[in-house]
GROMACS .gro file of N, CA and C in nm:
model
  225
    1MET      N    1   0.083  -0.118   0.000
    1MET     CA    2   0.000   0.000   0.000
    1MET      C    3   0.088   0.125   0.000
    2VAL      N    4   0.052   0.222  -0.079
    2VAL     CA    5   0.126   0.346  -0.091
    2VAL      C    6   0.073   0.447   0.010
    3LYS      N    7   0.164   0.516   0.075
    3LYS     CA    8   0.125   0.618   0.173
    3LYS      C    9   0.167   0.754   0.118
    4ALA      N   10   0.073   0.846   0.102
    4ALA     CA   11   0.101   0.981   0.054
    4ALA      C   12   0.126   1.073   0.172
    5VAL      N   13   0.224   1.158   0.157
    5VAL     CA   14   0.259   1.253   0.263
    5VAL      C   15   0.265   1.391   0.201
    6ARG      N   16   0.200   1.487   0.266
    6ARG     CA   17   0.204   1.625   0.218
    6ARG      C   18   0.334   1.688   0.265
    7GLY      N   19   0.407   1.746   0.170
    7GLY     CA   20   0.534   1.806   0.204
    7GLY      C   21   0.570   1.919   0.112
    8VAL      N   22   0.685   1.978   0.140
    8VAL     CA   23   0.735   2.091   0.063
    8VAL      C   24   0.880   2.061   0.026
    9LEU      N   25   0.913   2.086  -0.100
    9LEU     CA   26   1.050   2.070  -0.147
    9LEU      C   27   1.125   2.199  -0.121
   10ILE      N   28   1.236   2.189  -0.052
   10ILE     CA   29   1.318   2.305  -0.019
   10ILE      C   30   1.451   2.294  -0.092
   11GLU      N   31   1.491   2.404  -0.155
   11GLU     CA   32   1.623   2.411  -0.218
   11GLU      C   33   1.704   2.514  -0.142
   12CYS      N   34   1.824   2.477  -0.099
   12CYS     CA   35   1.910   2.568  -0.024
   12CYS      C   36   2.056   2.530  -0.048
   13ASP      N   37   2.145   2.619  -0.006
   13ASP     CA   38   2.286   2.585  -0.019
   13ASP      C   39   2.326   2.488   0.093
   14THR      N   40   2.444   2.434   0.083
   14THR     CA   41   2.485   2.328   0.176
   14THR      C   42   2.498   2.379   0.320
   15THR      N   43   2.534   2.505   0.337
   15THR     CA   44   2.548   2.561   0.471
   15THR      C   45   2.412   2.568   0.541
   16VAL      N   46   2.313   2.620   0.472
   16VAL     CA   47   2.178   2.628   0.529
   16VAL      C   48   2.121   2.488   0.551
   17LYS      N   49   2.153   2.397   0.461
   17LYS     CA   50   2.103   2.260   0.476
   17LYS      C   51   2.155   2.199   0.605
   18GLN      N   52   2.280   2.224   0.640
   18GLN     CA   53   2.336   2.171   0.764
   18GLN      C   54   2.264   2.230   0.886
   19ILE      N   55   2.228   2.357   0.879
   19ILE     CA   56   2.153   2.418   0.988
   19ILE      C   57   2.016   2.351   1.001
   20VAL      N   58   1.951   2.327   0.887
   20VAL     CA   59   1.820   2.262   0.887
   20VAL      C   60   1.831   2.120   0.942
   21LEU      N   61   1.936   2.048   0.905
   21LEU     CA   62   1.955   1.912   0.957
   21LEU      C   63   1.973   1.914   1.108
   22ASN      N   64   2.043   2.014   1.160
   22ASN     CA   65   2.059   2.026   1.305
   22ASN      C   66   1.926   2.060   1.373
   23LEU      N   67   1.846   2.146   1.310
   23LEU     CA   68   1.714   2.178   1.365
   23LEU      C   69   1.623   2.057   1.363
   24ASN      N   70   1.642   1.969   1.266
   24ASN     CA   71   1.561   1.849   1.254
   24ASN      C   72   1.579   1.755   1.374
   25LYS      N   73   1.694   1.762   1.439
   25LYS     CA   74   1.718   1.677   1.557
   25LYS      C   75   1.618   1.708   1.668
   26ARG      N   76   1.569   1.833   1.673
   26ARG     CA   77   1.470   1.873   1.773
   26ARG      C   78   1.328   1.842   1.731
   27GLY      N   79   1.299   1.856   1.600
   27GLY     CA   80   1.160   1.849   1.558
   27GLY      C   81   1.121   1.733   1.468
   28LYS      N   82   1.216   1.668   1.406
   28LYS     CA   83   1.188   1.555   1.316
   28LYS      C   84   1.086   1.591   1.208
   29PHE      N   85   1.116   1.694   1.129
   29PHE     CA   86   1.024   1.739   1.025
   29PHE      C   87   1.070   1.704   0.885
   30ILE      N   88   1.194   1.658   0.868
   30ILE     CA   89   1.244   1.620   0.736
   30ILE      C   90   1.187   1.483   0.699
   31ILE      N   91   1.122   1.479   0.584
   31ILE     CA   92   1.067   1.353   0.533
   31ILE      C   93   1.175   1.278   0.457
   32GLU      N   94   1.250   1.352   0.372
   32GLU     CA   95   1.353   1.287   0.291
   32GLU      C   96   1.464   1.386   0.261
   33ASP      N   97   1.587   1.343   0.279
   33ASP     CA   98   1.706   1.419   0.241
   33ASP      C   99   1.740   1.374   0.099
   34LEU      N  100   1.714   1.460   0.001
   34LEU     CA  101   1.721   1.419  -0.139
   34LEU      C  102   1.863   1.425  -0.198
   35ASP      N  103   1.931   1.537  -0.181
   35ASP     CA  104   2.069   1.550  -0.230
   35ASP      C  105   2.136   1.665  -0.156
   36ASP      N  106   2.246   1.717  -0.211
   36ASP     CA  107   2.323   1.821  -0.141
   36ASP      C  108   2.246   1.951  -0.119
   37THR      N  109   2.148   1.980  -0.205
   37THR     CA  110   2.080   2.109  -0.196
   37THR      C  111   1.928   2.099  -0.184
   38HIS      N  112   1.873   1.979  -0.169
   38HIS     CA  113   1.728   1.962  -0.164
   38HIS      C  114   1.684   1.877  -0.045
   39LEU      N  115   1.577   1.924   0.021
   39LEU     CA  116   1.514   1.851   0.130
   39LEU      C  117   1.364   1.849   0.106
   40PHE      N  118   1.300   1.742   0.146
   40PHE     CA  119   1.155   1.732   0.143
   40PHE      C  120   1.108   1.731   0.287
   41ILE      N  121   1.033   1.835   0.327
   41ILE     CA  122   0.992   1.848   0.467
   41ILE      C  123   0.840   1.851   0.479
   42GLU      N  124   0.791   1.830   0.602
   42GLU     CA  125   0.649   1.837   0.629
   42GLU      C  126   0.600   1.981   0.607
   43ALA      N  127   0.488   1.995   0.538
   43ALA     CA  128   0.435   2.127   0.503
   43ALA      C  129   0.401   2.210   0.627
   44SER      N  130   0.361   2.146   0.733
   44SER     CA  131   0.323   2.218   0.855
   44SER      C  132   0.441   2.286   0.924
   45TRP      N  133   0.564   2.252   0.886
   45TRP     CA  134   0.683   2.307   0.951
   45TRP      C  135   0.745   2.425   0.876
   46VAL      N  136   0.691   2.463   0.762
   46VAL     CA  137   0.755   2.566   0.678
   46VAL      C  138   0.768   2.699   0.752
   47ASP      N  139   0.661   2.748   0.811
   47ASP     CA  140   0.667   2.878   0.880
   47ASP      C  141   0.762   2.874   1.000
   48GLN      N  142   0.756   2.768   1.077
   48GLN     CA  143   0.846   2.755   1.193
   48GLN      C  144   0.992   2.748   1.147
   49LEU      N  145   1.016   2.675   1.040
   49LEU     CA  146   1.153   2.664   0.989
   49LEU      C  147   1.205   2.799   0.939
   50LYS      N  148   1.121   2.875   0.870
   50LYS     CA  149   1.161   3.010   0.826
   50LYS      C  150   1.199   3.096   0.945
   51PHE      N  151   1.116   3.091   1.049
   51PHE     CA  152   1.142   3.170   1.169
   51PHE      C  153   1.275   3.132   1.233
   52GLU      N  154   1.297   3.001   1.251
   52GLU     CA  155   1.420   2.953   1.314
   52GLU      C  156   1.543   2.988   1.231
   53LEU      N  157   1.533   2.971   1.100
   53LEU     CA  158   1.647   3.004   1.012
   53LEU      C  159   1.679   3.153   1.017
   54ASP      N  160   1.576   3.238   1.011
   54ASP     CA  161   1.599   3.383   1.020
   54ASP      C  162   1.669   3.419   1.150
   55LYS      N  163   1.625   3.357   1.259
   55LYS     CA  164   1.684   3.386   1.390
   55LYS      C  165   1.831   3.344   1.393
   56ILE      N  166   1.861   3.224   1.346
   56ILE     CA  167   1.998   3.174   1.348
   56ILE      C  168   2.087   3.254   1.254
   57LEU      N  169   2.039   3.284   1.135
   57LEU     CA  170   2.120   3.359   1.039
   57LEU      C  171   2.141   3.503   1.084
   58ASP      N  172   2.044   3.564   1.152
   58ASP     CA  173   2.062   3.699   1.205
   58ASP      C  174   2.167   3.700   1.316
   59GLU      N  175   2.171   3.595   1.397
   59GLU     CA  176   2.271   3.586   1.504
   59GLU      C  177   2.412   3.578   1.447
   60ASN      N  178   2.425   3.519   1.330
   60ASN     CA  179   2.556   3.496   1.271
   60ASN      C  180   2.592   3.596   1.162
   61SER      N  181   2.523   3.708   1.157
   61SER     CA  182   2.555   3.809   1.056
   61SER      C  183   2.622   3.928   1.123
   62TYR      N  184   2.701   3.997   1.046
   62TYR     CA  185   2.775   4.112   1.095
   62TYR      C  186   2.716   4.237   1.033
   63THR      N  187   2.687   4.336   1.116
   63THR     CA  188   2.637   4.463   1.066
   63THR      C  189   2.736   4.573   1.100
   64VAL      N  190   2.753   4.664   1.008
   64VAL     CA  191   2.845   4.775   1.027
   64VAL      C  192   2.767   4.889   1.090
   65SER      N  193   2.817   4.939   1.202
   65SER     CA  194   2.749   5.050   1.268
   65SER      C  195   2.786   5.181   1.199
   66ALA      N  196   2.712   5.286   1.230
   66ALA     CA  197   2.734   5.416   1.167
   66ALA      C  198   2.873   5.471   1.198
   67THR      N  199   2.923   5.452   1.320
   67THR     CA  200   3.057   5.503   1.354
   67THR      C  201   3.165   5.424   1.282
   68GLU      N  202   3.146   5.294   1.265
   68GLU     CA  203   3.243   5.214   1.192
   68GLU      C  204   3.245   5.253   1.045
   69GLU      N  205   3.130   5.288   0.988
   69GLU     CA  206   3.122   5.330   0.849
   69GLU      C  207   3.202   5.458   0.829
   70LYS      N  208   3.189   5.553   0.923
   70LYS     CA  209   3.262   5.678   0.914
   70LYS      C  210   3.412   5.653   0.919
   71ASP      N  211   3.455   5.561   1.007
   71ASP     CA  212   3.597   5.528   1.019
   71ASP      C  213   3.648   5.465   0.889
   72ILE      N  214   3.569   5.383   0.828
   72ILE     CA  215   3.609   5.317   0.703
   72ILE      C  216   3.622   5.420   0.592
   73LYS      N  217   3.530   5.516   0.585
   73LYS     CA  218   3.533   5.618   0.479
   73LYS      C  219   3.653   5.709   0.491
   74LYS      N  220   3.711   5.726   0.610
   74LYS     CA  221   3.827   5.811   0.631
   74LYS      C  222   3.949   5.756   0.555
   75PHE      N  223   3.955   5.624   0.543
   75PHE     CA  224   4.069   5.564   0.476
   75PHE      C  225   4.051   5.577   0.331
   0.00000   0.00000   0.00000
């Protein structure tokens, strides 16, 4: 018997995929790991995954402050 599962195909780079795989350890939402850049996940997890990825990627990004910009322009 065939079992149908509703899911979403996600395409991402390998770095983001590793973050998603680590998040999957908590939630078990990945249905199938297809290849280096594609994952098939449960449709109900899309919004939560977007939120978690935004939070993690924002923590790991560097922003230039206004005073640092002025210092850079002096050179």
